[in-house]
């Protein structure tokens, strides 16, 4: 073969497909073997017998071994041929000696057999290879590892898949048992079970293990194995496969996570779609979140705004052991603000806690026990951001990525939910507002669908028409009927033209509602058509413009009225342009100035203003132009030259781009006069105030400053009249410190209760003097009913106060004097029959309450002893009728039963007409005196008897009398003393009663002493004590003493006492005794008189220049002529029980006085006893 | 019979005596009413309570003794205690015979007076009680019908029912009924009670 051929073969070989190439190789090899064998054979010495065939057989075997049947045959052929040619004799021919034929045919047969075997072997080899390839392929694709262990469970073989990236080094695990390899899973228990299974030589499947990889990850493996037994049935080990299930595990975990995620989201969705109520939605969502994450709190805070002052949990769901905020506002501390900011900055969730970048804020951890938290900001459209979060308190928790992802997804979903709810709410709100807007503006919409023929009206449109929405179905026919008949044609025409493509439907018409009311309606609408231009629908709005039209009408009327008003105004209106030229005037302006309208138009104020100069006018115009409303006074001149004062009010206003000036000119002639007279009045008032020491003022309640103080007020309080108005404080400063509080209180009461009040207080002037001030306040209210100021007067009442004080003092003295003298004074008003004045003592005497109402005449009359009442009444009326002073003595019975004797003197008071309108008088409680007098009377009687005894010396009787008389006070004293002892030993001792009783004892003792004294005096035959006496007084005293007797004996007493009676000298006791004796005799004399009145008359007269005579006349039986002198003898008596000393002693007394006592007959009945006494020559009162 | 507070009436024309007596009576807790004359006392309204009268023998217009008779005539049964500034035996004897509780001369020992007063009040109480009792009995007796009274009288005479029936020509049953009524109306527990009541009332029995 030359190179070219080899190359050509090579090239050809190169271009052959691999299979052909492989076959070429094999055949080539076979040929090569054969040829080599032949060559080698031929090189060797010529063989004999079978040696011929050795090498060629080897060549065939080799060919068959490496190439298979074909090549073996080829090799066989070549060898056979070669052999046949070269080695079988004849050599170099293809003939064969028959001896070698058998050997050759055996060789041929052997070659064929070997070829067949080779083929078979090659086939088997191929099969094995194929099988191994399949096996490997199986291992490659089905398992990651194929393993075999021996009977001790030690690895003998491990075949790893090529796929495995982290297979252990091949052979690293051979010889170890599985449990010697560091697997991190499963646990001891599982291992135990596994080994038990293996020891039991049982097959196992899917035993999962996990080991750590070099990079720190976990690799999961699932192994399965079956036990292998040798031919004897003995356990030889396990063989099995292992699958790396890390991916599967991861996939499973991911799948679980995914499912969890989806389930959680599903729950959240359901929670969100369950309600339209925002609160409920958030609550349900948080409930779900709490469960999903098994956290301790789930909450939503609002607003998530680092600049807000505080935020609040609008919703929270908590586990009961971890209380939440309970809806309180939480202040946004620096930490919280930072959290809010961080949440807003971040797109997703923020995690805090162990294992995360952030820590839980200490405040949170402390107050709420939070150990981990996860939160994110929610930004729903239409509202401020919320903050959504979870707390873990029961244990520190590291949130996983899955959890974070789920949380964020939930956050987004909640955000959507919030956004849609917020949108829903604003939509509702918008709809409500639209509805309200329509209602307020009385606007309704309507729609006509020409296709279906339906008409829709909004509620407002229905109400404009006055129909119920339910009435709509028959609307088309009804509509025209509701329109006012006069407007129907116009409306229908407008509708038609609009539909036909004419002008827009815009029409005003009147509607007659079913209830009869008429409304004016403005309706407009647009028609939309389909492609061919045919109308499909018409949509429009209608508005009830009834009020609008009405208002317009009123405005027009108002304008007309205004025009009339302006023209008829009593003030002059001038309309000037910006150059101050008259543009227009009203009628009054013409009249007041005397010019016509045409004359006035175009005039300048300087034409009729005589007071202002050019410069002032310019200045005023300037101010008005600046927008000020100016007011000023000036004088105007009429056309006829006369001038009058005016007040002008002017302002500028823009109209149509120009500035116009409107001035109101008022003739203030009268006002000026009024002002002048007011000024005069004020001057008079000020003068009056000065004279009466009255100051007036007005106080602003809000500023506590006096808006006005009259001059007198300033003078009183010492303010400077020219100075600033004083403040309330300034006035208070001048006040006496003790009066300030009450003054303030009462003033504030005036303000608060809107009442008039008065105050009295003292002020201290600068010179140190104290003045008394009386202030009267009156609140002034504004239209709102609030008090805006106080007005009032303040009067200097110092003098009055002093006068009052001294009057009070005088009254006090008087009252005291009355009390001491038991004298009460009173005044009885006769028109009302009531006592208009009773002094304290008077009240006390009569037992009335001095603080109570003044008694009536009737009330006093009731107090009077019934027996004395008629007398009292008689005397009182005598005073009234005859306008004379009267006096009375009577008893009164006080409410407590005490009987007092009263002596009253009355004096009538007349009015200007001369009628008696009042009685004034005094009433003296003469009880004590009366008692004393009664006592004296008794003593006198005693004396009389004693005088008798003196003559007769009837010791026994005398003693008896004395004894009896003295026994009275003595007995009383003893009893009193006993009583006193009892009072003192009482429990507790009654000192008051004891004291009172002791006083009685003293009095009684004194009385007893007096009696003894008198007795002694009498027994001593004392000389009479002469003094100047008034006989009338003695007579009256006697009458008093005999009062009881007179009354009880029914004797009528008359006295005729000469008022001009001169005085006499005498012993008052003795004289009284004499007169009493006469009177008592007279009374006793009349004791038996029946059928005629018992009259006792006492007369005192001056009988001559030197004598006074007292006559005692009775109407008794009289004295017989022959007895007239005898009766004066001692012991003479006609009285059955009498003693008969009276008259003789009486006579001797009288004679001792230088007088005479005699008796005579009285006409027509009775006796007259007369006694005369010499007049006192020196009468000095 | 309720226990009214006792009242002591004092009549004396000497005001200081009245005063000291009133003080004395008050000091022992007795209620005193004072009058200076007999007519005043008669005119005044007197409460219906037990009491007694302390009287000066010498009164203006009327002597105390005469007044005592007046009281009796007026049916005023108040026990009377006399006090007097001068006393003599005949006067005191007369007074006591006329039924006065005590006769004291001034000045008297206060304790004697108080004792007398208490005794008098007791007597008056007793008298009132008895009077009230009697009034009660009389009231009860008045409620009896004619027939019942007849039966009453016969019962206290000791007659048997049968005898009474004979006497009045009634049936025994009727008599029994009347008898029962009598016993019930008179509030008698036994015939002996009835007899005592009859004695008190002064009902005589026909015999």
Coordinates of C-alpha atoms in Angstrom, one line a residue, chain A residues 972-999 1001, chain B residues 20 23-28 109-111 114:
Chain A
X972 CA -94.9 86.3 152.2
X973 CA -91.3 86.6 153.2
X974 CA -91.2 83.3 155.0
X975 CA -92.8 81.6 152.0
X976 CA -90.5 83.3 149.7
X977 CA -87.5 82.2 151.7
X978 CA -88.7 78.7 151.7
X979 CA -89.2 78.9 148.0
X980 CA -85.7 80.3 147.6
X981 CA -84.2 77.4 149.6
X982 CA -86.0 75.0 147.3
X983 CA -84.8 76.8 144.2
X984 CA -81.2 76.6 145.4
X985 CA -81.4 73.0 146.3
X986 CA -83.0 72.0 143.1
X987 CA -81.0 70.0 140.7
X988 CA -79.6 72.1 139.1
X989 CA -80.0 75.2 141.3
X990 CA -82.2 77.8 139.6
X991 CA -80.4 81.0 140.3
X992 CA -82.8 83.2 138.4
X993 CA -85.8 82.2 140.4
X994 CA -83.8 82.4 143.6
X995 CA -82.7 85.8 142.8
X996 CA -86.1 87.0 141.9
X997 CA -87.5 85.5 145.1
X998 CA -84.9 87.2 147.2
X999 CA -85.8 90.6 145.7
X1001 CA -88.2 89.2 150.2
Chain B
X20 CA -94.1 84.2 147.0
X23 CA -92.6 81.0 143.4
X24 CA -92.7 78.4 146.2
X25 CA -95.0 76.1 144.3
X26 CA -93.0 76.5 141.1
X27 CA -89.9 75.6 143.0
X28 CA -91.4 72.2 143.7
X109 CA -93.9 76.5 157.7
X110 CA -93.6 76.0 154.0
X111 CA -93.2 72.2 154.4
X114 CA -96.6 71.7 150.8

